[in-house]
PDB file of C-alpha atoms in Angstrom:
ATOM      1  CA  UNK A   1     -13.451  11.557 -10.634  1.00 33.00           C
ATOM      2  CA  UNK A   2     -13.153   8.506  -8.694  1.00 39.00           C
ATOM      3  CA  UNK A   3     -15.457   8.230  -5.514  1.00 42.00           C
ATOM      4  CA  UNK A   4     -17.949  10.514  -6.465  1.00 39.00           C
ATOM      5  CA  UNK A   5     -20.705   8.487  -5.181  1.00 37.00           C
ATOM      6  CA  UNK A   6     -19.422   8.539  -1.736  1.00 44.00           C
ATOM      7  CA  UNK A   7     -16.786  11.661  -2.023  1.00 48.00           C
ATOM      8  CA  UNK A   8     -18.157  15.125  -2.342  1.00 47.00           C
ATOM      9  CA  UNK A   9     -15.178  17.111  -4.043  1.00 54.00           C
ATOM     10  CA  UNK A  10     -14.932  20.901  -3.305  1.00 60.00           C
ATOM     11  CA  UNK A  11     -11.139  21.393  -4.350  1.00 75.00           C
ATOM     12  CA  UNK A  12      -8.215  19.595  -4.376  1.00 83.00           C
ATOM     13  CA  UNK A  13      -6.874  20.846  -1.084  1.00 93.00           C
ATOM     14  CA  UNK A  14     -10.107  20.322   1.028  1.00 95.00           C
ATOM     15  CA  UNK A  15     -12.508  17.533   0.400  1.00 95.00           C
ATOM     16  CA  UNK A  16     -15.872  15.819   1.960  1.00 95.00           C
ATOM     17  CA  UNK A  17     -15.546  12.193   2.309  1.00 96.00           C
ATOM     18  CA  UNK A  18     -18.456  10.025   3.850  1.00 95.00           C
ATOM     19  CA  UNK A  19     -19.866  13.200   5.506  1.00 94.00           C
ATOM     20  CA  UNK A  20     -16.287  14.212   6.532  1.00 96.00           C
ATOM     21  CA  UNK A  21     -14.144  17.096   6.325  1.00 96.00           C
ATOM     22  CA  UNK A  22     -10.557  16.661   5.177  1.00 97.00           C
ATOM     23  CA  UNK A  23      -7.622  19.029   4.483  1.00 97.00           C
ATOM     24  CA  UNK A  24      -4.520  17.870   2.029  1.00 98.00           C
ATOM     25  CA  UNK A  25      -1.384  17.793   3.902  1.00 98.00           C
ATOM     26  CA  UNK A  26       0.971  15.852   1.749  1.00 98.00           C
ATOM     27  CA  UNK A  27       1.381  15.018  -1.563  1.00 98.00           C
ATOM     28  CA  UNK A  28       3.444  14.022  -4.453  1.00 98.00           C
ATOM     29  CA  UNK A  29       2.956  13.960  -8.217  1.00 98.00           C
ATOM     30  CA  UNK A  30       6.395  12.282  -8.851  1.00 98.00           C
ATOM     31  CA  UNK A  31       7.422  14.818 -11.496  1.00 97.00           C
ATOM     32  CA  UNK A  32      11.113  15.780 -12.485  1.00 94.00           C
ATOM     33  CA  UNK A  33      13.935  13.438 -12.521  1.00 95.00           C
ATOM     34  CA  UNK A  34      14.481  12.476  -8.875  1.00 97.00           C
ATOM     35  CA  UNK A  35      12.649  11.683  -5.800  1.00 98.00           C
ATOM     36  CA  UNK A  36      11.676  14.429  -3.667  1.00 98.00           C
ATOM     37  CA  UNK A  37      13.942  13.936  -0.660  1.00 98.00           C
ATOM     38  CA  UNK A  38      12.008  16.526   1.690  1.00 98.00           C
ATOM     39  CA  UNK A  39       9.057  13.772   1.547  1.00 98.00           C
ATOM     40  CA  UNK A  40      10.641  10.244   0.612  1.00 98.00           C
ATOM     41  CA  UNK A  41      13.731   8.096   1.169  1.00 98.00           C
ATOM     42  CA  UNK A  42      14.379   5.003  -0.455  1.00 98.00           C
ATOM     43  CA  UNK A  43      14.117   2.159   1.631  1.00 98.00           C
ATOM     44  CA  UNK A  44      17.423   0.444   3.025  1.00 96.00           C
ATOM     45  CA  UNK A  45      18.647  -2.113   0.552  1.00 97.00           C
ATOM     46  CA  UNK A  46      17.757  -4.894   3.034  1.00 95.00           C
ATOM     47  CA  UNK A  47      17.014  -8.711   1.884  1.00 95.00           C
ATOM     48  CA  UNK A  48      13.336  -9.160   2.191  1.00 95.00           C
ATOM     49  CA  UNK A  49      11.095 -12.463   2.433  1.00 94.00           C
ATOM     50  CA  UNK A  50      12.059 -16.133   1.397  1.00 95.00           C
ATOM     51  CA  UNK A  51      13.506 -16.039  -2.289  1.00 93.00           C
ATOM     52  CA  UNK A  52      16.533 -14.103  -1.158  1.00 93.00           C
ATOM     53  CA  UNK A  53      15.392 -10.766  -2.904  1.00 97.00           C
ATOM     54  CA  UNK A  54      16.941  -7.363  -1.807  1.00 98.00           C
ATOM     55  CA  UNK A  55      15.384  -3.980  -1.954  1.00 98.00           C
ATOM     56  CA  UNK A  56      17.679  -2.000  -4.502  1.00 98.00           C
ATOM     57  CA  UNK A  57      17.862   2.091  -4.740  1.00 98.00           C
ATOM     58  CA  UNK A  58      18.310   1.741  -8.205  1.00 98.00           C
ATOM     59  CA  UNK A  59      15.046  -0.162  -8.783  1.00 98.00           C
ATOM     60  CA  UNK A  60      13.054   3.118  -7.673  1.00 98.00           C
ATOM     61  CA  UNK A  61      13.188   6.093  -9.805  1.00 98.00           C
ATOM     62  CA  UNK A  62      11.160   8.538 -11.607  1.00 98.00           C
ATOM     63  CA  UNK A  63      10.177   8.516 -15.239  1.00 98.00           C
ATOM     64  CA  UNK A  64       7.635  10.296 -17.389  1.00 98.00           C
ATOM     65  CA  UNK A  65       5.815  11.629 -14.089  1.00 98.00           C
ATOM     66  CA  UNK A  66       5.506   8.541 -12.550  1.00 98.00           C
ATOM     67  CA  UNK A  67       7.163   6.822  -9.500  1.00 98.00           C
ATOM     68  CA  UNK A  68       8.495   3.432 -11.116  1.00 98.00           C
ATOM     69  CA  UNK A  69       9.173   0.411  -8.559  1.00 98.00           C
ATOM     70  CA  UNK A  70      10.747  -2.396 -10.571  1.00 98.00           C
ATOM     71  CA  UNK A  71      11.291  -5.888  -9.612  1.00 98.00           C
ATOM     72  CA  UNK A  72      13.793  -7.918 -11.637  1.00 98.00           C
ATOM     73  CA  UNK A  73      16.796 -10.206 -11.954  1.00 97.00           C
ATOM     74  CA  UNK A  74      20.314  -8.916 -12.216  1.00 96.00           C
ATOM     75  CA  UNK A  75      22.264 -11.944 -12.730  1.00 94.00           C
ATOM     76  CA  UNK A  76      21.410 -14.505 -10.157  1.00 93.00           C
ATOM     77  CA  UNK A  77      20.161 -11.491  -7.768  1.00 97.00           C
ATOM     78  CA  UNK A  78      16.536 -10.584  -7.062  1.00 98.00           C
ATOM     79  CA  UNK A  79      16.258  -6.790  -6.931  1.00 98.00           C
ATOM     80  CA  UNK A  80      13.274  -4.545  -6.389  1.00 98.00           C
ATOM     81  CA  UNK A  81      12.450  -0.866  -5.234  1.00 98.00           C
ATOM     82  CA  UNK A  82      10.904   0.401  -2.580  1.00 98.00           C
ATOM     83  CA  UNK A  83      10.503   4.158  -0.758  1.00 98.00           C
ATOM     84  CA  UNK A  84       9.212   5.356   2.531  1.00 98.00           C
ATOM     85  CA  UNK A  85       8.198   8.518   4.198  1.00 98.00           C
ATOM     86  CA  UNK A  86      10.029   7.611   7.476  1.00 98.00           C
ATOM     87  CA  UNK A  87      11.517  10.710   9.363  1.00 98.00           C
ATOM     88  CA  UNK A  88       9.765  12.859   6.932  1.00 98.00           C
ATOM     89  CA  UNK A  89       5.884  12.411   7.108  1.00 98.00           C
ATOM     90  CA  UNK A  90       3.750  10.864   9.688  1.00 98.00           C
ATOM     91  CA  UNK A  91      -0.031  10.696  10.119  1.00 98.00           C
ATOM     92  CA  UNK A  92      -2.757   8.823  11.792  1.00 98.00           C
ATOM     93  CA  UNK A  93      -6.524   9.274  11.237  1.00 98.00           C
ATOM     94  CA  UNK A  94      -7.214  10.502   7.998  1.00 98.00           C
ATOM     95  CA  UNK A  95      -7.547   9.851   3.909  1.00 98.00           C
ATOM     96  CA  UNK A  96      -4.651   8.149   2.030  1.00 98.00           C
ATOM     97  CA  UNK A  97      -4.977   8.078  -1.619  1.00 98.00           C
ATOM     98  CA  UNK A  98      -2.862   6.629  -4.416  1.00 98.00           C
ATOM     99  CA  UNK A  99      -3.147   6.337  -8.285  1.00 98.00           C
ATOM    100  CA  UNK A 100      -1.024   3.594  -9.797  1.00 98.00           C
ATOM    101  CA  UNK A 101      -0.831   0.883 -12.601  1.00 98.00           C
ATOM    102  CA  UNK A 102       0.529  -2.493 -11.841  1.00 98.00           C
ATOM    103  CA  UNK A 103       1.853  -5.114 -14.351  1.00 98.00           C
ATOM    104  CA  UNK A 104       1.095  -8.720 -13.708  1.00 98.00           C
ATOM    105  CA  UNK A 105       3.937 -10.992 -12.759  1.00 97.00           C
ATOM    106  CA  UNK A 106       4.671 -14.037 -10.455  1.00 98.00           C
ATOM    107  CA  UNK A 107       7.082 -14.241  -7.370  1.00 97.00           C
ATOM    108  CA  UNK A 108       6.676 -10.794  -6.363  1.00 98.00           C
ATOM    109  CA  UNK A 109       4.052  -8.262  -5.191  1.00 98.00           C
ATOM    110  CA  UNK A 110       3.502  -4.436  -4.962  1.00 98.00           C
ATOM    111  CA  UNK A 111       2.317  -2.597  -1.859  1.00 98.00           C
ATOM    112  CA  UNK A 112       0.934   0.598  -0.496  1.00 99.00           C
ATOM    113  CA  UNK A 113       1.062   0.350   3.307  1.00 98.00           C
ATOM    114  CA  UNK A 114       1.419   2.290   6.469  1.00 98.00           C
ATOM    115  CA  UNK A 115       4.212   1.475   9.201  1.00 98.00           C
ATOM    116  CA  UNK A 116       4.048   2.468  12.818  1.00 97.00           C
ATOM    117  CA  UNK A 117       7.568   2.881  14.861  1.00 96.00           C
ATOM    118  CA  UNK A 118       5.619   1.325  17.812  1.00 96.00           C
ATOM    119  CA  UNK A 119       4.315  -1.600  16.107  1.00 96.00           C
ATOM    120  CA  UNK A 120       6.842  -3.871  17.889  1.00 94.00           C
ATOM    121  CA  UNK A 121       5.177  -3.309  21.473  1.00 96.00           C
ATOM    122  CA  UNK A 122       3.996  -6.173  22.621  1.00 97.00           C
ATOM    123  CA  UNK A 123       0.585  -5.736  24.861  1.00 97.00           C
ATOM    124  CA  UNK A 124      -1.842  -7.897  22.782  1.00 97.00           C
ATOM    125  CA  UNK A 125      -3.477  -4.881  20.915  1.00 98.00           C
ATOM    126  CA  UNK A 126      -3.051  -2.956  17.755  1.00 98.00           C
ATOM    127  CA  UNK A 127      -3.930   0.311  19.147  1.00 98.00           C
ATOM    128  CA  UNK A 128      -0.659   1.194  20.357  1.00 98.00           C
ATOM    129  CA  UNK A 129       1.040   0.610  16.715  1.00 98.00           C
ATOM    130  CA  UNK A 130       0.421  -1.551  13.951  1.00 98.00           C
ATOM    131  CA  UNK A 131       1.232  -1.926  10.291  1.00 98.00           C
ATOM    132  CA  UNK A 132      -1.385  -1.457   8.048  1.00 98.00           C
ATOM    133  CA  UNK A 133      -1.427  -2.854   4.536  1.00 98.00           C
ATOM    134  CA  UNK A 134      -3.658  -0.947   2.463  1.00 99.00           C
ATOM    135  CA  UNK A 135      -3.275  -3.407  -0.594  1.00 99.00           C
ATOM    136  CA  UNK A 136      -0.570  -5.718  -1.320  1.00 98.00           C
ATOM    137  CA  UNK A 137      -1.212  -6.958  -5.256  1.00 98.00           C
ATOM    138  CA  UNK A 138      -0.757 -10.789  -5.490  1.00 98.00           C
ATOM    139  CA  UNK A 139      -0.969 -12.037  -9.083  1.00 98.00           C
ATOM    140  CA  UNK A 140      -0.197 -15.734  -8.598  1.00 97.00           C
ATOM    141  CA  UNK A 141      -0.740 -16.954  -5.321  1.00 97.00           C
ATOM    142  CA  UNK A 142      -1.303 -20.745  -5.570  1.00 95.00           C
ATOM    143  CA  UNK A 143      -2.592 -21.128  -2.269  1.00 95.00           C
ATOM    144  CA  UNK A 144      -5.886 -20.141  -3.558  1.00 96.00           C
ATOM    145  CA  UNK A 145      -7.948 -22.262  -6.147  1.00 96.00           C
ATOM    146  CA  UNK A 146      -8.159 -21.132  -9.766  1.00 94.00           C
ATOM    147  CA  UNK A 147      -9.849 -17.926 -10.559  1.00 94.00           C
ATOM    148  CA  UNK A 148      -8.826 -16.557  -6.931  1.00 97.00           C
ATOM    149  CA  UNK A 149      -4.864 -16.631  -7.278  1.00 98.00           C
ATOM    150  CA  UNK A 150      -4.892 -12.850  -7.854  1.00 98.00           C
ATOM    151  CA  UNK A 151      -6.172 -10.555  -5.287  1.00 98.00           C
ATOM    152  CA  UNK A 152      -5.654  -7.163  -3.025  1.00 98.00           C
ATOM    153  CA  UNK A 153      -4.455  -8.316   0.307  1.00 98.00           C
ATOM    154  CA  UNK A 154      -5.156  -5.951   3.135  1.00 98.00           C
ATOM    155  CA  UNK A 155      -4.240  -6.369   6.449  1.00 98.00           C
ATOM    156  CA  UNK A 156      -3.030  -5.397  10.077  1.00 98.00           C
ATOM    157  CA  UNK A 157       0.143  -6.705  11.903  1.00 98.00           C
ATOM    158  CA  UNK A 158       0.729  -5.837  15.552  1.00 98.00           C
ATOM    159  CA  UNK A 159       2.546  -7.384  18.469  1.00 98.00           C
ATOM    160  CA  UNK A 160       6.147  -7.211  16.793  1.00 97.00           C
ATOM    161  CA  UNK A 161       7.255 -10.086  14.145  1.00 96.00           C
ATOM    162  CA  UNK A 162       8.510 -12.664  16.223  1.00 97.00           C
ATOM    163  CA  UNK A 163       6.704 -15.368  18.495  1.00 97.00           C
ATOM    164  CA  UNK A 164       4.013 -12.961  19.561  1.00 98.00           C
ATOM    165  CA  UNK A 165       3.392 -11.566  16.030  1.00 98.00           C
ATOM    166  CA  UNK A 166      -0.528 -11.309  15.088  1.00 98.00           C
ATOM    167  CA  UNK A 167      -2.332 -10.319  12.103  1.00 98.00           C
ATOM    168  CA  UNK A 168      -5.548 -10.294  10.059  1.00 98.00           C
ATOM    169  CA  UNK A 169      -5.909 -10.231   6.541  1.00 98.00           C
ATOM    170  CA  UNK A 170      -9.055  -9.528   3.794  1.00 98.00           C
ATOM    171  CA  UNK A 171      -8.725 -10.822   0.118  1.00 98.00           C
ATOM    172  CA  UNK A 172     -10.451  -8.781  -2.442  1.00 98.00           C
ATOM    173  CA  UNK A 173     -10.267 -10.996  -5.672  1.00 98.00           C
ATOM    174  CA  UNK A 174      -9.335  -9.621  -9.099  1.00 98.00           C
ATOM    175  CA  UNK A 175      -8.660 -10.867 -12.733  1.00 97.00           C
ATOM    176  CA  UNK A 176      -6.382 -10.134 -15.494  1.00 97.00           C
ATOM    177  CA  UNK A 177      -8.466  -6.977 -16.493  1.00 98.00           C
ATOM    178  CA  UNK A 178      -7.044  -5.252 -13.419  1.00 98.00           C
ATOM    179  CA  UNK A 179      -3.546  -5.232 -14.609  1.00 98.00           C
ATOM    180  CA  UNK A 180      -1.971  -2.511 -17.147  1.00 98.00           C
ATOM    181  CA  UNK A 181      -4.647  -0.072 -16.050  1.00 98.00           C
ATOM    182  CA  UNK A 182      -4.885   3.104 -13.786  1.00 98.00           C
ATOM    183  CA  UNK A 183      -6.573   2.778 -10.603  1.00 98.00           C
ATOM    184  CA  UNK A 184      -7.216   4.883  -7.553  1.00 98.00           C
ATOM    185  CA  UNK A 185      -7.568   3.550  -4.086  1.00 98.00           C
ATOM    186  CA  UNK A 186      -8.822   5.746  -1.150  1.00 98.00           C
ATOM    187  CA  UNK A 187      -8.027   4.627   2.364  1.00 98.00           C
ATOM    188  CA  UNK A 188     -10.093   5.894   5.055  1.00 98.00           C
ATOM    189  CA  UNK A 189      -8.851   5.779   8.648  1.00 98.00           C
ATOM    190  CA  UNK A 190     -11.145   6.650  11.564  1.00 98.00           C
ATOM    191  CA  UNK A 191     -10.979   5.955  15.223  1.00 98.00           C
ATOM    192  CA  UNK A 192     -13.818   3.158  14.511  1.00 98.00           C
ATOM    193  CA  UNK A 193     -12.720   1.854  11.561  1.00 98.00           C
ATOM    194  CA  UNK A 194     -10.473   1.218   8.169  1.00 98.00           C
ATOM    195  CA  UNK A 195     -12.230   1.456   4.932  1.00 98.00           C
ATOM    196  CA  UNK A 196     -10.586   1.187   1.518  1.00 98.00           C
ATOM    197  CA  UNK A 197     -12.254   2.092  -1.902  1.00 98.00           C
ATOM    198  CA  UNK A 198     -11.259   0.911  -5.520  1.00 98.00           C
ATOM    199  CA  UNK A 199     -11.794   3.563  -8.105  1.00 98.00           C
ATOM    200  CA  UNK A 200     -15.605   4.384  -8.193  1.00 93.00           C
ATOM    201  CA  UNK A 201     -16.934   1.582  -6.220  1.00 95.00           C
ATOM    202  CA  UNK A 202     -19.668   2.731  -3.823  1.00 94.00           C
ATOM    203  CA  UNK A 203     -18.715  -0.024  -1.371  1.00 97.00           C
ATOM    204  CA  UNK A 204     -15.310  -0.329   0.301  1.00 98.00           C
ATOM    205  CA  UNK A 205     -13.054  -3.565  -1.001  1.00 98.00           C
ATOM    206  CA  UNK A 206     -12.019  -3.701   2.755  1.00 98.00           C
ATOM    207  CA  UNK A 207     -14.216  -2.612   5.719  1.00 98.00           C
ATOM    208  CA  UNK A 208     -13.401  -3.439   9.476  1.00 98.00           C
ATOM    209  CA  UNK A 209     -16.395  -1.450  10.651  1.00 98.00           C
ATOM    210  CA  UNK A 210     -17.833  -3.477  13.363  1.00 97.00           C
ATOM    211  CA  UNK A 211     -14.939  -5.878  13.188  1.00 97.00           C
ATOM    212  CA  UNK A 212     -12.088  -3.632  14.887  1.00 96.00           C
ATOM    213  CA  UNK A 213     -11.507  -6.168  17.651  1.00 97.00           C
ATOM    214  CA  UNK A 214     -10.978  -8.688  15.092  1.00 98.00           C
ATOM    215  CA  UNK A 215      -7.818  -6.535  13.862  1.00 98.00           C
ATOM    216  CA  UNK A 216      -6.615  -5.824  17.403  1.00 98.00           C
ATOM    217  CA  UNK A 217      -8.315  -2.549  17.691  1.00 98.00           C
ATOM    218  CA  UNK A 218      -7.737   0.519  15.643  1.00 98.00           C
ATOM    219  CA  UNK A 219      -4.382   2.046  15.765  1.00 98.00           C
ATOM    220  CA  UNK A 220      -4.397   5.317  17.437  1.00 98.00           C
ATOM    221  CA  UNK A 221      -0.596   6.105  16.637  1.00 98.00           C
ATOM    222  CA  UNK A 222       0.916   7.904  13.618  1.00 98.00           C
ATOM    223  CA  UNK A 223       2.375   5.899  10.882  1.00 98.00           C
ATOM    224  CA  UNK A 224       4.635   6.800   7.813  1.00 98.00           C
ATOM    225  CA  UNK A 225       3.942   5.753   4.196  1.00 98.00           C
ATOM    226  CA  UNK A 226       5.531   2.957   2.237  1.00 98.00           C
ATOM    227  CA  UNK A 227       5.214   1.922  -1.449  1.00 99.00           C
ATOM    228  CA  UNK A 228       7.103  -1.063  -2.353  1.00 98.00           C
ATOM    229  CA  UNK A 229       7.765  -4.086  -4.557  1.00 98.00           C
ATOM    230  CA  UNK A 230       9.456  -7.318  -3.175  1.00 98.00           C
ATOM    231  CA  UNK A 231       9.879 -10.964  -4.158  1.00 98.00           C
ATOM    232  CA  UNK A 232       8.700 -13.917  -1.952  1.00 97.00           C
ATOM    233  CA  UNK A 233       7.140 -17.379  -2.491  1.00 97.00           C
ATOM    234  CA  UNK A 234       3.713 -15.974  -1.503  1.00 97.00           C
ATOM    235  CA  UNK A 235       3.575 -14.097  -4.959  1.00 97.00           C
ATOM    236  CA  UNK A 236       3.631 -17.684  -6.580  1.00 97.00           C
ATOM    237  CA  UNK A 237       6.332 -19.455  -8.276  1.00 96.00           C
ATOM    238  CA  UNK A 238       9.043 -17.199 -10.051  1.00 97.00           C
ATOM    239  CA  UNK A 239       8.755 -17.005 -13.672  1.00 96.00           C
ATOM    240  CA  UNK A 240      11.662 -15.470 -15.558  1.00 95.00           C
ATOM    241  CA  UNK A 241       9.648 -14.449 -18.728  1.00 96.00           C
ATOM    242  CA  UNK A 242       7.532 -12.301 -16.531  1.00 97.00           C
ATOM    243  CA  UNK A 243      10.093  -9.946 -15.486  1.00 98.00           C
ATOM    244  CA  UNK A 244      10.981  -7.334 -15.265  1.00 98.00           C
ATOM    245  CA  UNK A 245       7.630  -6.395 -13.427  1.00 98.00           C
ATOM    246  CA  UNK A 246       6.649  -2.604 -12.694  1.00 98.00           C
ATOM    247  CA  UNK A 247       4.264  -0.739 -10.719  1.00 98.00           C
ATOM    248  CA  UNK A 248       3.780   2.861 -11.696  1.00 99.00           C
ATOM    249  CA  UNK A 249       2.338   5.454  -9.285  1.00 99.00           C
ATOM    250  CA  UNK A 250       1.031   8.733 -10.769  1.00 98.00           C
ATOM    251  CA  UNK A 251       0.428  10.388  -7.349  1.00 98.00           C
ATOM    252  CA  UNK A 252      -0.200  10.068  -3.743  1.00 98.00           C
ATOM    253  CA  UNK A 253      -2.198  12.298  -1.653  1.00 98.00           C
ATOM    254  CA  UNK A 254      -3.042  12.223   2.113  1.00 98.00           C
ATOM    255  CA  UNK A 255      -5.879  14.236   3.815  1.00 98.00           C
ATOM    256  CA  UNK A 256      -6.424  15.107   7.310  1.00 98.00           C
ATOM    257  CA  UNK A 257      -9.464  15.217   9.322  1.00 97.00           C
ATOM    258  CA  UNK A 258     -10.784  18.751  10.329  1.00 95.00           C
TER     259      UNK A 258
END
């Protein structure tokens, strides 16, 4: 069981994590043939990023007990899958857990993130709404030197997405052994910090404790959950023979502090 070193587990519905008591309030095992519409919707089929890719409903689907997010070319189009809990489930402080497996690719990335409906309030702080990226899996970022081009990017964005936009990010570097294997991430959001743990690591791969101001302060508003794949130059050069690429999600669980 992941995180036993910091997580004393009493049951699936109630857990103790870093000395705090939590109760499960949202979960999905992605069993069956169709996405549970009481919990999720497929993201609008918008154009994303700078390679001209689009989110496409057909590229988010269930198979063999998993959510599958596919990134692929269809003719000259770049299409990928994305889901969100907007209008269905929101939460602020708590634990957010996901079990997933990702395939290595280039020119695209996968993400597990939280979106606020008040992020675009421009007041110089993230406390009134923020995008929180628990992880974005980058496989081939040429802006980093050899050996550091693959990483989990964690970030906070606030003050909208225009000229006032602000963000701070952290990179946790990984290697090829990360891909095509199941992993668990636990994200802890408290009034004091954000922390994210990978598998059974004792220490978080992302930790804002003592650095809240660097991230615009801790968001106090509720967010909805997003799990996405998308194309963009940030993900590296587009390499056709690395497509299709997939992220598989076994389950998502969210816990509320007692």
